[in-house]
Amino acid sequence: DGGITQSPKYLFRKEGQNVTLSCEQNLNHDAMYWYRQDPGQGLRLIYYSQIVNDFQKGDIAEGYSVSREKKESFPLTVTSAQKNPTAFYLCASRSGTGGLNTEAFFGQGTRLTVV
Amino acid sequence: AQSVTQPDIHITVSEGASLELRCNYSYGATPYLFWYVQSPGQGLQLLLKYFSGDTLVQGIKGFEAEFKRSQSSFNLRKPSVHWSDAAEYFCAVGASSYNTDKLIFGTGTRLQVFP
């Protein structure tokens, strides 16, 4: 079955550590996105990528980094520079170059907690 | 600026009652509008979408939404709510910025259903 797989489902990080969240899709989608979800704030865009080897900052990119070396993979690293990383992280993808009329498909999310 | 407003943070209805979730958007061009649903700890699932044509669109799980350009609204409705509809609902608009297409989400409405 085609879809988006995020791992792990739960992740705990000590302060000062970098952690990487995995996102893999087998939908053959060009565009991929990372969102952060906090209670009462909806989804905020962290980074997005329209094609391989290219990505752009979203609205809240500070303290995060990404790579897009393969079409199917778009990992997100939460660095120690992110002062409040505890949140639910969602990865999404869209077909083509992510045109306005295409829906986004979402993974099941990763809940990151700083301990 | 492009934005989506969901004025109701939390709505409670009885099972079998009708439902309307409000969504207002701000977008200069023809909007591409979406409604997504999220169960606790899960990713988002598309309920329905509007691009053009008939202003009343049908979606999955018995949901429908009506696009009203004059009111900049895209309200979600269901004639009879089931207990399994309890979830968080997000309205989104497809927006284009600096040659990049992305989704802008509202802050969500949490639906609680009483038996």
GROMACS .gro file of C-alpha atoms in nm, chain B residues 5-105:
model
  101
  120THR     CA    1  -0.965   3.134   1.056
  121GLN     CA    2  -1.159   2.874   1.244
  122PRO     CA    3  -1.346   3.074   1.507
  123ASP     CA    4  -1.464   2.780   1.715
  124ILE     CA    5  -1.191   2.613   1.919
  125HIS     CA    6  -1.418   2.349   2.070
  126ILE     CA    7  -1.769   2.231   1.981
  127THR     CA    8  -1.983   1.979   2.162
  128VAL     CA    9  -2.285   1.812   2.006
  129SER     CA   10  -2.510   1.519   2.086
  130GLU     CA   11  -2.499   1.211   1.872
  131GLY     CA   12  -2.754   1.241   1.593
  132ALA     CA   13  -2.753   1.620   1.597
  133SER     CA   14  -2.650   1.828   1.299
  134LEU     CA   15  -2.309   1.989   1.281
  135GLU     CA   16  -2.158   2.296   1.121
  136LEU     CA   17  -1.793   2.391   1.159
  137ARG     CA   18  -1.697   2.737   1.045
  138CYS     CA   19  -1.403   2.836   0.828
  139ASN     CA   20  -1.314   3.176   0.687
  140TYR     CA   21  -1.024   3.239   0.455
  141SER     CA   22  -0.828   3.533   0.328
  142TYR     CA   23  -0.680   3.487  -0.016
  143GLY     CA   24  -0.659   3.723  -0.311
  144ALA     CA   25  -0.714   3.479  -0.594
  145THR     CA   26  -0.950   3.187  -0.644
  146PRO     CA   27  -0.903   2.975  -0.335
  147TYR     CA   28  -0.834   2.606  -0.325
  148LEU     CA   29  -0.995   2.488  -0.004
  149PHE     CA   30  -0.966   2.170   0.198
  150TRP     CA   31  -1.107   2.014   0.513
  151TYR     CA   32  -0.900   1.757   0.702
  152VAL     CA   33  -0.982   1.547   1.006
  153GLN     CA   34  -0.737   1.428   1.272
  154SER     CA   35  -0.802   1.159   1.531
  155PRO     CA   36  -0.599   1.186   1.854
  156GLY     CA   37  -0.231   1.110   1.801
  157GLN     CA   38  -0.280   1.047   1.430
  158GLY     CA   39  -0.208   1.216   1.101
  159LEU     CA   40  -0.457   1.413   0.895
  160GLN     CA   41  -0.707   1.264   0.654
  161LEU     CA   42  -0.869   1.458   0.372
  162LEU     CA   43  -1.247   1.494   0.405
  163LEU     CA   44  -1.318   1.704   0.097
  164LYS     CA   45  -1.181   1.976  -0.127
  165TYR     CA   46  -1.306   2.263  -0.342
  166PHE     CA   47  -1.137   2.398  -0.654
  167SER     CA   48  -1.410   2.531  -0.878
  168GLY     CA   49  -1.759   2.459  -1.008
  169ASP     CA   50  -2.042   2.355  -0.782
  170THR     CA   51  -2.010   2.542  -0.455
  171LEU     CA   52  -2.148   2.250  -0.252
  172VAL     CA   53  -1.898   1.968  -0.235
  173GLN     CA   54  -1.946   1.622  -0.095
  174GLY     CA   55  -1.681   1.438   0.097
  175ILE     CA   56  -1.621   1.115   0.281
  176LYS     CA   57  -1.801   1.002   0.596
  177GLY     CA   58  -2.117   1.195   0.504
  178PHE     CA   59  -1.959   1.541   0.526
  179GLU     CA   60  -2.025   1.828   0.290
  180ALA     CA   61  -1.903   2.185   0.266
  181GLU     CA   62  -2.032   2.496   0.097
  182PHE     CA   63  -1.809   2.759  -0.060
  183LYS     CA   64  -1.944   3.114  -0.030
  184ARG     CA   65  -1.723   3.365  -0.204
  185SER     CA   66  -1.920   3.665  -0.079
  186GLN     CA   67  -1.858   3.559   0.280
  187SER     CA   68  -1.508   3.413   0.226
  188SER     CA   69  -1.632   3.102   0.397
  189PHE     CA   70  -1.608   2.727   0.352
  190ASN     CA   71  -1.816   2.576   0.631
  191LEU     CA   72  -1.824   2.203   0.694
  192ARG     CA   73  -2.156   2.033   0.767
  193LYS     CA   74  -2.298   1.696   0.857
  194PRO     CA   75  -2.671   1.628   0.902
  195SER     CA   76  -2.634   1.367   1.176
  196VAL     CA   77  -2.320   1.327   1.383
  197HIS     CA   78  -2.191   0.987   1.494
  198TRP     CA   79  -1.980   0.926   1.802
  199SER     CA   80  -1.691   0.826   1.574
  200ASP     CA   81  -1.684   1.181   1.433
  201ALA     CA   82  -1.521   1.308   1.752
  202ALA     CA   83  -1.187   1.444   1.635
  203GLU     CA   84  -1.012   1.766   1.542
  204TYR     CA   85  -1.102   1.931   1.214
  205PHE     CA   86  -0.876   2.157   1.012
  206CYS     CA   87  -0.963   2.390   0.729
  207ALA     CA   88  -0.683   2.476   0.486
  208VAL     CA   89  -0.625   2.691   0.181
  209GLY     CA   90  -0.378   2.617  -0.098
  210ALA     CA   91  -0.162   2.924  -0.135
  211SER     CA   92   0.111   3.027  -0.373
  212SER     CA   93   0.407   3.227  -0.248
  213TYR     CA   94   0.736   3.296  -0.425
  214ASN     CA   95   0.659   3.027  -0.684
  215THR     CA   96   0.597   2.771  -0.415
  216ASP     CA   97   0.265   2.608  -0.344
  217LYS     CA   98   0.178   2.521   0.011
  218LEU     CA   99  -0.114   2.465   0.244
  219ILE     CA  100  -0.207   2.716   0.511
  220PHE     CA  101  -0.402   2.566   0.797
   0.00000   0.00000   0.00000
